Structure formats: structure tokens, C-alpha cells
Amino acid sequence: MKQIIFLSSLPRAGNTLLGSILNQNKKIKVTPNSITPNILTNLFNLKQSEVFKNFPNHRSIDNLIASALPIYYSDWDADLIIDRGPWGTPANLEMLKNFIKKPKFILLIRPLVECVASFAKLQIENGEYTKANINKYIDKIMNKESGIIGKQLWSIENIIKNNENYKIFYFKDLVKNTDIFLKDMSDYIEIEIKKPKTLEQFSINNINYDDYFIKNLHKIKTKSIDYKEYDMEEYLTYDMIEHYKNYEFKN
């Protein structure tokens, strides 16, 4: 049976790069933004339906829920699946621990202000927003319940708060000290990770990202791994920078 570890991470924190590196190792597959939390949520929600309450066969539907992840990944050729999603939100964590008593988490973190600025940069360069109105977009992605950053942030905070089985990895280490980063991750997942000689765009089972909504969101550099700083004041107002720059994850 495949082992499954859960990746809860900030968007724009090197997820696609990490996935590209790990997916070139035969024993490991890192998922894209996973739909499996939604699948399990929909199955759990069936228990609230009138049909189920009329005949509450909990054991059978719990069997289905427990087997959902193994079935979903049954055709993935790997010993370890690293499933990326907001698994640490209170509802998702409670749901997950119904069938995995002590789930193991990877937390991939980058300074919050850099993640926010990276999204702003993409949207402004793609012509969707300007610096003058980017706050509307930032408010949307920082929404705790539905925002692409906000929900993952909530997930990470809750995993740490509840002292789950987790290890924090940092974006800056991934791009500046890649060999050490991969050695530390190898020790944590208990599978040796070999750094590929050349990078490839993120792909699993011959399926690639379709960045229809945000152009180049998941495109990585394939010639080198490096850390490029940019002037956040080009994309964020002073108030937004001040608001997000002092956020710290308490380990």
C-alpha cells in the first residue's frame, strides 16, 4: 500500500519547484493542488442528507471514505504520495484523522509578504490589476475560508497550534541550499531524494498544469535554481507591505 504524507504550504513558496524535483524520483509523487480534500468532504456531507439519515449506515460510508485516497492514487507509480492541500483547516484535519490516526505533514513556508507580493506581481504583469487596485485582489486571496493564500495559512497555523506530526521547510533553503534542503526532507520522509541533473516542468502521469486563470502561475525555470529578489514596492502599497511583512509562524 502506498504511503501518503500531506503537504500544507503557502502558494508561491516553491511548491511547483519542489514537486518538479521530487517527481523525477521514481519512488515519490507530489500532487498539484489536490482535489482529494473536496472528495472526502463531499462523501462526509452525504451523512447530512435525508436519504442517509433515513437509513444511517455509517460503517459502509466510512469504509468508502477510508478507501477514497488509496483508490484515487491506485494508478500512480510511486511508493510515497505527497498530497498537497489545506489539510490542516479544522474541518479537514478532523476529517483526515478519522481514518489516519497520526497523519504526517510537510509545511513549506515563505515570508507571507513575499507570497502576497508574488501574486500581485503576476496579476499586474498579466494586466489583470494595477498597483492602485491590487488590494481588491489581495483581500480575495487572503480570505480565510476560500482564499488561495488565506486557507493555506489557516491550515498551517492549525497544524502548528495542534502540535501535529509536522516539519517546517523553508523556501529560501530550497532555492539557496538545495542539497541540504533535500537531505533534510529525505530524512523526514524516509526516502532518499536525488537532485535531478536537469529540471522539468511539473508533470504527473503525462498531465501538466493548465494555467488558464493566472498565466505562468506554475511555470518554473529549468536551467537553474536561484533566488531572485524584486522590489515589492512596485506591486504593493506601503500599507500592505507593513501589514504582512512582520507575520511570523510560531513553531
Short mmCIF file of C-alpha atoms in Angstrom, two decimals:
data_model
loop_
_atom_site.label_atom_id
_atom_site.label_comp_id
_atom_site.label_asym_id
_atom_site.label_seq_id
_atom_site.Cartn_x
_atom_site.Cartn_y
_atom_site.Cartn_z
CA MET A 1 0.00 0.00 0.00
CA LYS A 2 1.26 3.48 -0.85
CA GLN A 3 2.25 5.79 1.97
CA ILE A 4 0.64 9.24 1.95
CA ILE A 5 2.15 12.37 3.53
CA PHE A 6 0.34 15.70 3.44
CA LEU A 7 1.87 18.94 2.18
CA SER A 8 0.32 22.11 3.58
CA SER A 9 2.14 25.08 2.14
CA LEU A 10 1.88 28.70 1.19
CA PRO A 11 1.29 29.31 -2.52
CA ARG A 12 4.33 30.88 -4.25
CA ALA A 13 6.59 29.15 -1.71
CA GLY A 14 8.30 26.80 -4.15
CA ASN A 15 5.63 24.10 -4.37
CA THR A 16 5.95 23.62 -8.12
CA LEU A 17 9.74 23.59 -7.97
CA LEU A 18 9.73 21.07 -5.14
CA GLY A 19 7.21 18.93 -6.99
CA SER A 20 9.29 19.03 -10.16
CA ILE A 21 12.38 17.86 -8.26
CA LEU A 22 10.64 15.13 -6.28
CA ASN A 23 8.55 13.85 -9.18
CA GLN A 24 11.75 12.98 -11.03
CA ASN A 25 12.45 10.45 -8.27
CA LYS A 26 10.79 7.13 -9.05
CA LYS A 27 9.54 6.40 -5.55
CA ILE A 28 7.84 9.75 -4.93
CA LYS A 29 5.00 11.72 -6.46
CA VAL A 30 3.96 15.18 -5.29
CA THR A 31 0.46 16.18 -6.31
CA PRO A 32 -0.63 19.53 -7.73
CA ASN A 33 -3.27 21.42 -5.75
CA SER A 34 -5.22 18.34 -4.75
CA ILE A 35 -8.97 17.82 -5.12
CA THR A 36 -8.93 14.99 -2.59
CA PRO A 37 -9.99 17.19 0.38
CA ASN A 38 -13.07 18.14 -1.66
CA ILE A 39 -13.75 14.50 -2.50
CA LEU A 40 -13.67 13.46 1.15
CA THR A 41 -15.73 16.48 2.21
CA ASN A 42 -18.44 15.58 -0.30
CA LEU A 43 -18.51 12.00 0.99
CA PHE A 44 -18.73 13.18 4.60
CA ASN A 45 -21.51 15.59 3.69
CA LEU A 46 -23.63 12.68 2.46
CA LYS A 47 -24.17 11.83 6.11
CA GLN A 48 -26.24 15.01 6.38
CA SER A 49 -28.59 14.01 3.57
CA GLU A 50 -32.15 12.92 4.24
CA VAL A 51 -31.57 9.65 2.40
CA PHE A 52 -28.65 8.73 4.65
CA LYS A 53 -30.39 9.82 7.85
CA ASN A 54 -33.34 7.65 6.85
CA PHE A 55 -31.01 4.64 6.93
CA PRO A 56 -27.77 5.72 8.70
CA ASN A 57 -25.35 3.05 7.52
CA HIS A 58 -22.20 4.68 8.94
CA ARG A 59 -19.91 1.68 8.60
CA SER A 60 -20.36 1.34 4.84
CA ILE A 61 -19.86 5.01 4.03
CA ASP A 62 -16.89 5.15 6.42
CA ASN A 63 -15.37 2.24 4.51
CA LEU A 64 -15.78 4.23 1.33
CA ILE A 65 -14.21 7.33 2.87
CA ALA A 66 -11.25 5.37 4.25
CA SER A 67 -10.58 3.80 0.85
CA ALA A 68 -11.01 7.01 -1.18
CA LEU A 69 -7.36 8.11 -1.15
CA PRO A 70 -5.89 4.65 -1.86
CA ILE A 71 -8.31 4.23 -4.77
CA TYR A 72 -7.64 7.72 -6.12
CA TYR A 73 -3.88 7.10 -6.20
CA SER A 74 -4.02 3.43 -7.22
CA ASP A 75 -2.60 4.11 -10.72
CA TRP A 76 0.19 6.43 -9.51
CA ASP A 77 3.51 4.61 -9.84
CA ALA A 78 5.14 5.59 -6.54
CA ASP A 79 5.76 4.30 -3.03
CA LEU A 80 5.03 7.68 -1.47
CA ILE A 81 2.34 10.21 -2.40
CA ILE A 82 2.77 13.73 -1.05
CA ASP A 83 -0.74 15.17 -1.25
CA ARG A 84 -0.81 18.97 -1.36
CA GLY A 85 -3.86 20.70 0.06
CA PRO A 86 -5.28 22.68 3.01
CA TRP A 87 -5.45 19.54 5.14
CA GLY A 88 -4.86 21.42 8.38
CA THR A 89 -8.02 23.51 8.49
CA PRO A 90 -10.12 22.40 11.48
CA ALA A 91 -12.73 20.58 9.40
CA ASN A 92 -10.21 18.91 7.07
CA LEU A 93 -7.93 17.88 9.92
CA GLU A 94 -10.79 16.33 11.89
CA MET A 95 -11.96 14.52 8.77
CA LEU A 96 -8.45 13.27 7.95
CA LYS A 97 -7.84 11.95 11.46
CA ASN A 98 -10.98 9.83 11.24
CA PHE A 99 -9.07 7.37 9.08
CA ILE A 100 -5.39 8.28 9.64
CA LYS A 101 -4.72 8.48 13.37
CA LYS A 102 -1.44 10.40 13.15
CA PRO A 103 -1.06 12.00 9.71
CA LYS A 104 2.37 13.32 8.78
CA PHE A 105 2.69 16.86 7.43
CA ILE A 106 5.25 18.82 5.44
CA LEU A 107 4.90 22.59 5.90
CA LEU A 108 6.57 24.63 3.15
CA ILE A 109 6.87 28.26 4.18
CA ARG A 110 8.00 31.56 2.71
CA PRO A 111 7.65 35.03 4.29
CA LEU A 112 3.99 35.93 3.89
CA VAL A 113 4.69 39.35 2.38
CA GLU A 114 6.78 37.70 -0.38
CA CYS A 115 3.93 35.31 -1.24
CA VAL A 116 1.44 38.17 -1.40
CA ALA A 117 3.80 40.30 -3.50
CA SER A 118 4.45 37.39 -5.87
CA PHE A 119 0.74 37.03 -6.60
CA ALA A 120 0.41 40.79 -7.03
CA LYS A 121 3.35 40.78 -9.45
CA LEU A 122 1.76 38.08 -11.60
CA GLN A 123 -1.61 39.84 -11.74
CA ILE A 124 -0.13 43.25 -12.54
CA GLU A 125 2.24 41.89 -15.19
CA ASN A 126 -0.64 39.95 -16.76
CA GLY A 127 -2.68 43.17 -16.91
CA GLU A 128 -5.47 41.96 -14.62
CA TYR A 129 -4.90 44.61 -11.95
CA THR A 130 -2.82 47.70 -11.27
CA LYS A 131 -0.98 48.65 -8.10
CA ALA A 132 -3.78 51.13 -7.42
CA ASN A 133 -6.46 48.44 -7.17
CA ILE A 134 -4.44 45.30 -6.31
CA ASN A 135 -5.77 45.47 -2.73
CA LYS A 136 -9.10 44.10 -4.00
CA TYR A 137 -7.33 41.00 -5.29
CA ILE A 138 -5.19 40.63 -2.16
CA ASP A 139 -8.29 40.77 0.05
CA LYS A 140 -9.79 37.98 -2.05
CA ILE A 141 -6.80 35.62 -1.91
CA MET A 142 -6.30 36.23 1.83
CA ASN A 143 -9.87 35.18 2.71
CA LYS A 144 -9.61 32.55 5.43
CA GLU A 145 -12.41 30.36 4.12
CA SER A 146 -11.80 30.48 0.37
CA GLY A 147 -8.66 32.47 -0.49
CA ILE A 148 -5.78 30.70 -2.18
CA ILE A 149 -3.34 32.04 0.45
CA GLY A 150 -5.72 32.57 3.36
CA LYS A 151 -6.98 29.00 3.51
CA GLN A 152 -3.47 27.51 3.34
CA LEU A 153 -2.31 29.95 6.01
CA TRP A 154 -5.17 28.83 8.25
CA SER A 155 -4.22 25.21 7.57
CA ILE A 156 -0.57 25.71 8.53
CA GLU A 157 -1.45 27.70 11.66
CA ASN A 158 -3.86 25.00 12.84
CA ILE A 159 -1.37 22.16 12.29
CA ILE A 160 1.21 24.02 14.38
CA LYS A 161 -1.36 25.03 17.02
CA ASN A 162 -2.49 21.43 17.49
CA ASN A 163 1.08 20.13 17.62
CA GLU A 164 0.51 17.65 14.83
CA ASN A 165 3.28 15.50 13.37
CA TYR A 166 4.94 18.08 11.12
CA LYS A 167 8.24 19.51 9.96
CA ILE A 168 8.74 23.01 8.58
CA PHE A 169 10.77 23.55 5.43
CA TYR A 170 11.67 26.98 4.08
CA PHE A 171 11.51 28.32 0.53
CA LYS A 172 14.81 30.17 0.89
CA ASP A 173 16.58 26.91 1.82
CA LEU A 174 15.03 25.19 -1.19
CA VAL A 175 16.46 27.73 -3.63
CA LYS A 176 19.69 28.69 -1.85
CA ASN A 177 20.75 25.46 -0.13
CA THR A 178 19.01 22.88 -2.29
CA ASP A 179 21.24 19.92 -1.43
CA ILE A 180 20.87 20.45 2.33
CA PHE A 181 17.12 21.02 1.93
CA LEU A 182 16.71 17.74 0.04
CA LYS A 183 18.83 15.85 2.59
CA ASP A 184 16.63 17.14 5.43
CA MET A 185 13.49 16.20 3.53
CA SER A 186 14.92 12.76 2.71
CA ASP A 187 15.42 12.16 6.42
CA TYR A 188 11.87 13.27 7.20
CA ILE A 189 10.06 11.24 4.53
CA GLU A 190 12.50 8.33 4.91
CA ILE A 191 13.16 8.07 1.18
CA GLU A 192 16.34 9.29 -0.46
CA ILE A 193 15.79 12.23 -2.77
CA LYS A 194 18.22 12.65 -5.61
CA LYS A 195 18.57 16.09 -7.16
CA PRO A 196 17.93 15.74 -10.91
CA LYS A 197 20.61 16.84 -13.33
CA THR A 198 18.07 18.92 -15.24
CA LEU A 199 14.72 20.33 -14.16
CA GLU A 200 11.46 19.66 -15.96
CA GLN A 201 8.13 21.45 -15.79
CA PHE A 202 5.75 19.93 -13.25
CA SER A 203 4.06 16.86 -14.68
CA ILE A 204 2.40 13.69 -13.37
CA ASN A 205 1.13 10.81 -15.49
CA ASN A 206 1.74 12.98 -18.58
CA ILE A 207 -0.61 15.67 -17.25
CA ASN A 208 0.59 19.27 -16.93
CA TYR A 209 -0.84 22.38 -15.30
CA ASP A 210 -3.21 24.46 -17.41
CA ASP A 211 -2.67 27.99 -16.08
CA TYR A 212 -5.82 29.39 -17.66
CA PHE A 213 -6.77 31.64 -14.74
CA ILE A 214 -3.32 33.03 -13.84
CA LYS A 215 -0.78 32.93 -16.65
CA ASN A 216 2.59 31.37 -15.75
CA LEU A 217 1.46 30.58 -12.20
CA HIS A 218 3.18 27.18 -12.25
CA LYS A 219 5.98 27.76 -14.72
CA ILE A 220 9.46 27.20 -13.30
CA LYS A 221 12.96 27.93 -14.54
CA THR A 222 14.51 24.73 -15.82
CA LYS A 223 18.12 25.87 -16.31
CA SER A 224 18.95 26.74 -12.71
CA ILE A 225 17.61 27.03 -9.18
CA ASP A 226 18.12 30.52 -7.84
CA TYR A 227 16.60 33.14 -5.58
CA LYS A 228 15.64 36.38 -7.26
CA GLU A 229 14.61 39.31 -5.13
CA TYR A 230 12.41 42.03 -6.54
CA ASP A 231 11.17 45.37 -5.31
CA MET A 232 7.84 44.71 -3.58
CA GLU A 233 7.02 48.41 -3.68
CA GLU A 234 6.43 48.04 -7.41
CA TYR A 235 3.44 45.81 -6.72
CA LEU A 236 2.20 46.51 -3.19
CA THR A 237 1.36 49.71 -1.35
CA TYR A 238 3.38 50.68 1.71
CA ASP A 239 0.44 49.80 3.99
CA MET A 240 0.13 46.30 2.54
CA ILE A 241 3.86 45.66 2.90
CA GLU A 242 3.79 46.82 6.51
CA HIS A 243 0.71 44.71 7.22
CA TYR A 244 2.18 41.43 6.01
CA LYS A 245 5.92 41.74 6.48
CA ASN A 246 6.00 41.09 10.22
CA TYR A 247 3.90 37.93 10.19
CA GLU A 248 5.73 35.01 11.82
CA PHE A 249 4.95 31.31 12.05
CA LYS A 250 5.36 30.20 15.65
CA ASN A 251 6.99 26.78 15.67
#
